Amino acid sequence: METLSAVLAVVGLMFMVYFYVKFPYFLHDCAFAVRSLRTRTRRMRFRRRVPLYTVLDCFLDAVHRHPHKAFIVFEDDVYTYLQVDHWSNRAAHAVLKHADLHEGDTIALLLGNEPYFVFLWLGLMKIGCNMSLLNTNIQGRSLLHCFLCCEAKVLIAGAEYRSTVCEVLPELRERGVHVFLLCDNCDVDGLQALKDKIDSSDDGPVSHTLRANINMRSPVAYIYTSGTTGLPKAGVVLHERIWGGTFFQYLFDVKHDDVIYIPLPLYHAAGLIIGLNGAIERGITVVLRRKFSVSQFWNDCRKHNVTVIQYIGEIMRYLCNAPKRETDRQHKVRMAIGNGLRADVWQEFQHRFGVKNIREFYGASDGNTAFLNYTGKVGAAGKVNFLQKKFSPHALIQYDTDIQELVRNSRGRCVPVPTGETGLLVCKITKITPFEGYAGDPQQTEKKKLHNVFEEGDVYLNSGDLMRMDHQGFIYFQDRVGDTFRWKGENVATTEVADVISELDFVGDVNVYGVKVSGHEGRVGMAALTLQDKQQFDCKKAFNHVTRFLPAYARPRFIRILRSMELTGTFKQVKMSLMKDGFDPERVTPPIYFLQESSESYIPFTPTHYHAIISGEICF
Ligand SMILES: *[C@@H]1O[C@H](CO)[C@@H](O)[C@H](O)[C@H]1NC(C)=O
Ligand SMILES: *[C@@H]1O[C@H](CO)[C@@H](O)[C@H](O)[C@H]1NC(C)=O
Ligand SMILES: *[C@@H]1O[C@H](CO)[C@@H](O)[C@H](O)[C@H]1NC(C)=O
């Protein structure tokens, strides 16, 4: 008898060891699955609630529960939940009174991070408007394009964007657009001040009837793909989508007494949905920062007792690159939420600053799936579990980076890559994982979709991201596909940059790509071009053109001149060999030029510059 139980115990133990070795993340998976299911149930409950329950209603509940809790901390100001409610009422009343608006109209905001962004976000939701959240880096005709593709009737711009607005004012006025500047008074013809009007408006509640026709499938915002120049695309964000992103903080176990630090721009989904709206769902305090600053980061965290920070890869690298201080671990930050963190930086960050939990996720505002890292695997952007496989069918498929094309087999179907190899992430478009497309741009919407991927008639969304998955289901971000690259947290569309450069009269063919620079996340922009017959490269003119028409992150840092452009058999430009050459003057046949802001020009690029970049003396 005794031997039998001993044998059983040993067998049991062996089985457990075997099971643990074979499925080390089984418990993590289960715990996360339970949390995901709970989130799903909550979402469903919110979604079905009658009357409708949006993030705005969630905010109003929070105001009711803890009116005097700090909601927004910005520079030296603190606004409680109740005060923000009042301010958003004022914003709503002022806009209603001074702009000729109707329910469902679109209002474009060109605003940096500041409390008025939050007041307007909530205030305009109160009057049932859609908001188009313009990237504050863009200007000129790109701005006009973004503004027009969502058919906005009103533009509200931050005071610091006055000259950007003035540049496009004639076109806007021609189209009968109301243009407001967030300042106290304004002497430009056709530009109305708005701040004074908000400040003097009534702070009483805004009638529900103004948003009576909204439902979960109503658009609430347009968030632009950080597409570069010319033509960013306006991703449509529905109320139900906002709920989806809002739950990340809940999924990551952010508690009601946490304080979150948001240095990311609110016009992108990460800052706005996961950060700000997630904070509303948790009912917590947000420390909002106008712009990320290395030197102020930890001071801010200490001063405001921040416990959760939001990041993108660059932020963490910049923090790690800063000189070590004795106070590095004096703070209360316990969790970092974000994406784009590389394994080396992750470990350094954790050791140096003592932040235990790093919650990396993968997702895009115009994507239809997300992966979350819930286990503790360094470098992984997330993990795929059985629930996700079921509810959000996706695959990594073969992609030929040399010619930048999908690989299809003889039957015209895509080919999944073997485990461990890099492939293009595609996710099936279904009811549960929908794709809302881009406002006013059916062509771009169609371009994101892949048809007949595995069987006749199926439709998948092309993420544009090359990923790798290991045998345990951890998924790792590798790169963007060749027609875009990532720099400073923005996706740069190479064709759009090329279009701008080809407008220079001395330029022949242009090929734009990103090159790796040690010590930097993503890729820095580079253009290879041929010159028109008997023409010279005009450094000054190129600089002026590029700075005028491209946002800073999209400007090619390096330009190399080619005698002729290499083409593939199908007359596509070859990027791979150019990317491999990089910007090393020893490998690249001259001439090669370098964008130097201080001289307001491109300058010839020398080995001295090269070494200064490699050693980190010249930073981007
Ligand atoms: C704005 O949202 C409303 C519903 O809330 C919708 O009917 C309308 O089409 C949207 N406007 C645009 C320009 O998409
Ligand atoms: C931060 O926490 C400390 C100690 O718990 C407290 O004395 C201080 O008032 C807090 N500061 C803020 C801004 O909440
Ligand atoms: C993944 O999550 C674990 C657990 O929170 C964390 O320790 C680890 O740093 C994360 N890894 C990355 C790259 O985010």
PDB file of C-alpha atoms and ligand atoms in Angstrom, residues 73 78 259 301-306 332, ligand 2:
ATOM      1  CA  VAL A  73      -1.948  67.076 -13.305  1.00  0.00           C
ATOM      2  CA  VAL A  78      -4.165  70.070 -10.765  1.00  0.00           C
ATOM      3  CA  VAL A 259      -0.885  57.422 -10.905  1.00  0.00           C
ATOM      4  CA  CYS A 301       7.680  60.905 -11.392  1.00  0.00           C
ATOM      5  CA  ARG A 302       9.020  61.741  -7.938  1.00  0.00           C
ATOM      6  CA  LYS A 303       7.118  64.975  -7.589  1.00  0.00           C
ATOM      7  CA  HIS A 304       3.765  63.450  -8.443  1.00  0.00           C
ATOM      8  CA  ASN A 305       4.214  59.970  -6.956  1.00  0.00           C
ATOM      9  CA  VAL A 306       3.849  58.363 -10.364  1.00  0.00           C
ATOM     10  CA  LYS A 332       7.563  54.840  -6.931  1.00  0.00           C
TER      11      LYS A 332
HETATM   12  C1  LIG B   2       3.563  61.714  -2.505  1.00  0.00           C
HETATM   13  O1  LIG B   2       3.677  60.817  -1.432  1.00  0.00           O
HETATM   14  C2  LIG B   2       4.211  61.379  -0.266  1.00  0.00           C
HETATM   15  C3  LIG B   2       4.432  60.296   0.758  1.00  0.00           C
HETATM   16  O2  LIG B   2       3.530  59.266   0.628  1.00  0.00           O
HETATM   17  C4  LIG B   2       3.273  62.481   0.244  1.00  0.00           C
HETATM   18  O3  LIG B   2       3.799  63.080   1.395  1.00  0.00           O
HETATM   19  C5  LIG B   2       3.114  63.513  -0.865  1.00  0.00           C
HETATM   20  O4  LIG B   2       2.188  64.491  -0.462  1.00  0.00           O
HETATM   21  C6  LIG B   2       2.662  62.874  -2.163  1.00  0.00           C
HETATM   22  N1  LIG B   2       2.678  63.876  -3.223  1.00  0.00           N
HETATM   23  C7  LIG B   2       1.673  64.046  -4.078  1.00  0.00           C
HETATM   24  C8  LIG B   2       1.825  65.087  -5.110  1.00  0.00           C
HETATM   25  O5  LIG B   2       0.650  63.371  -4.006  1.00  0.00           O
END
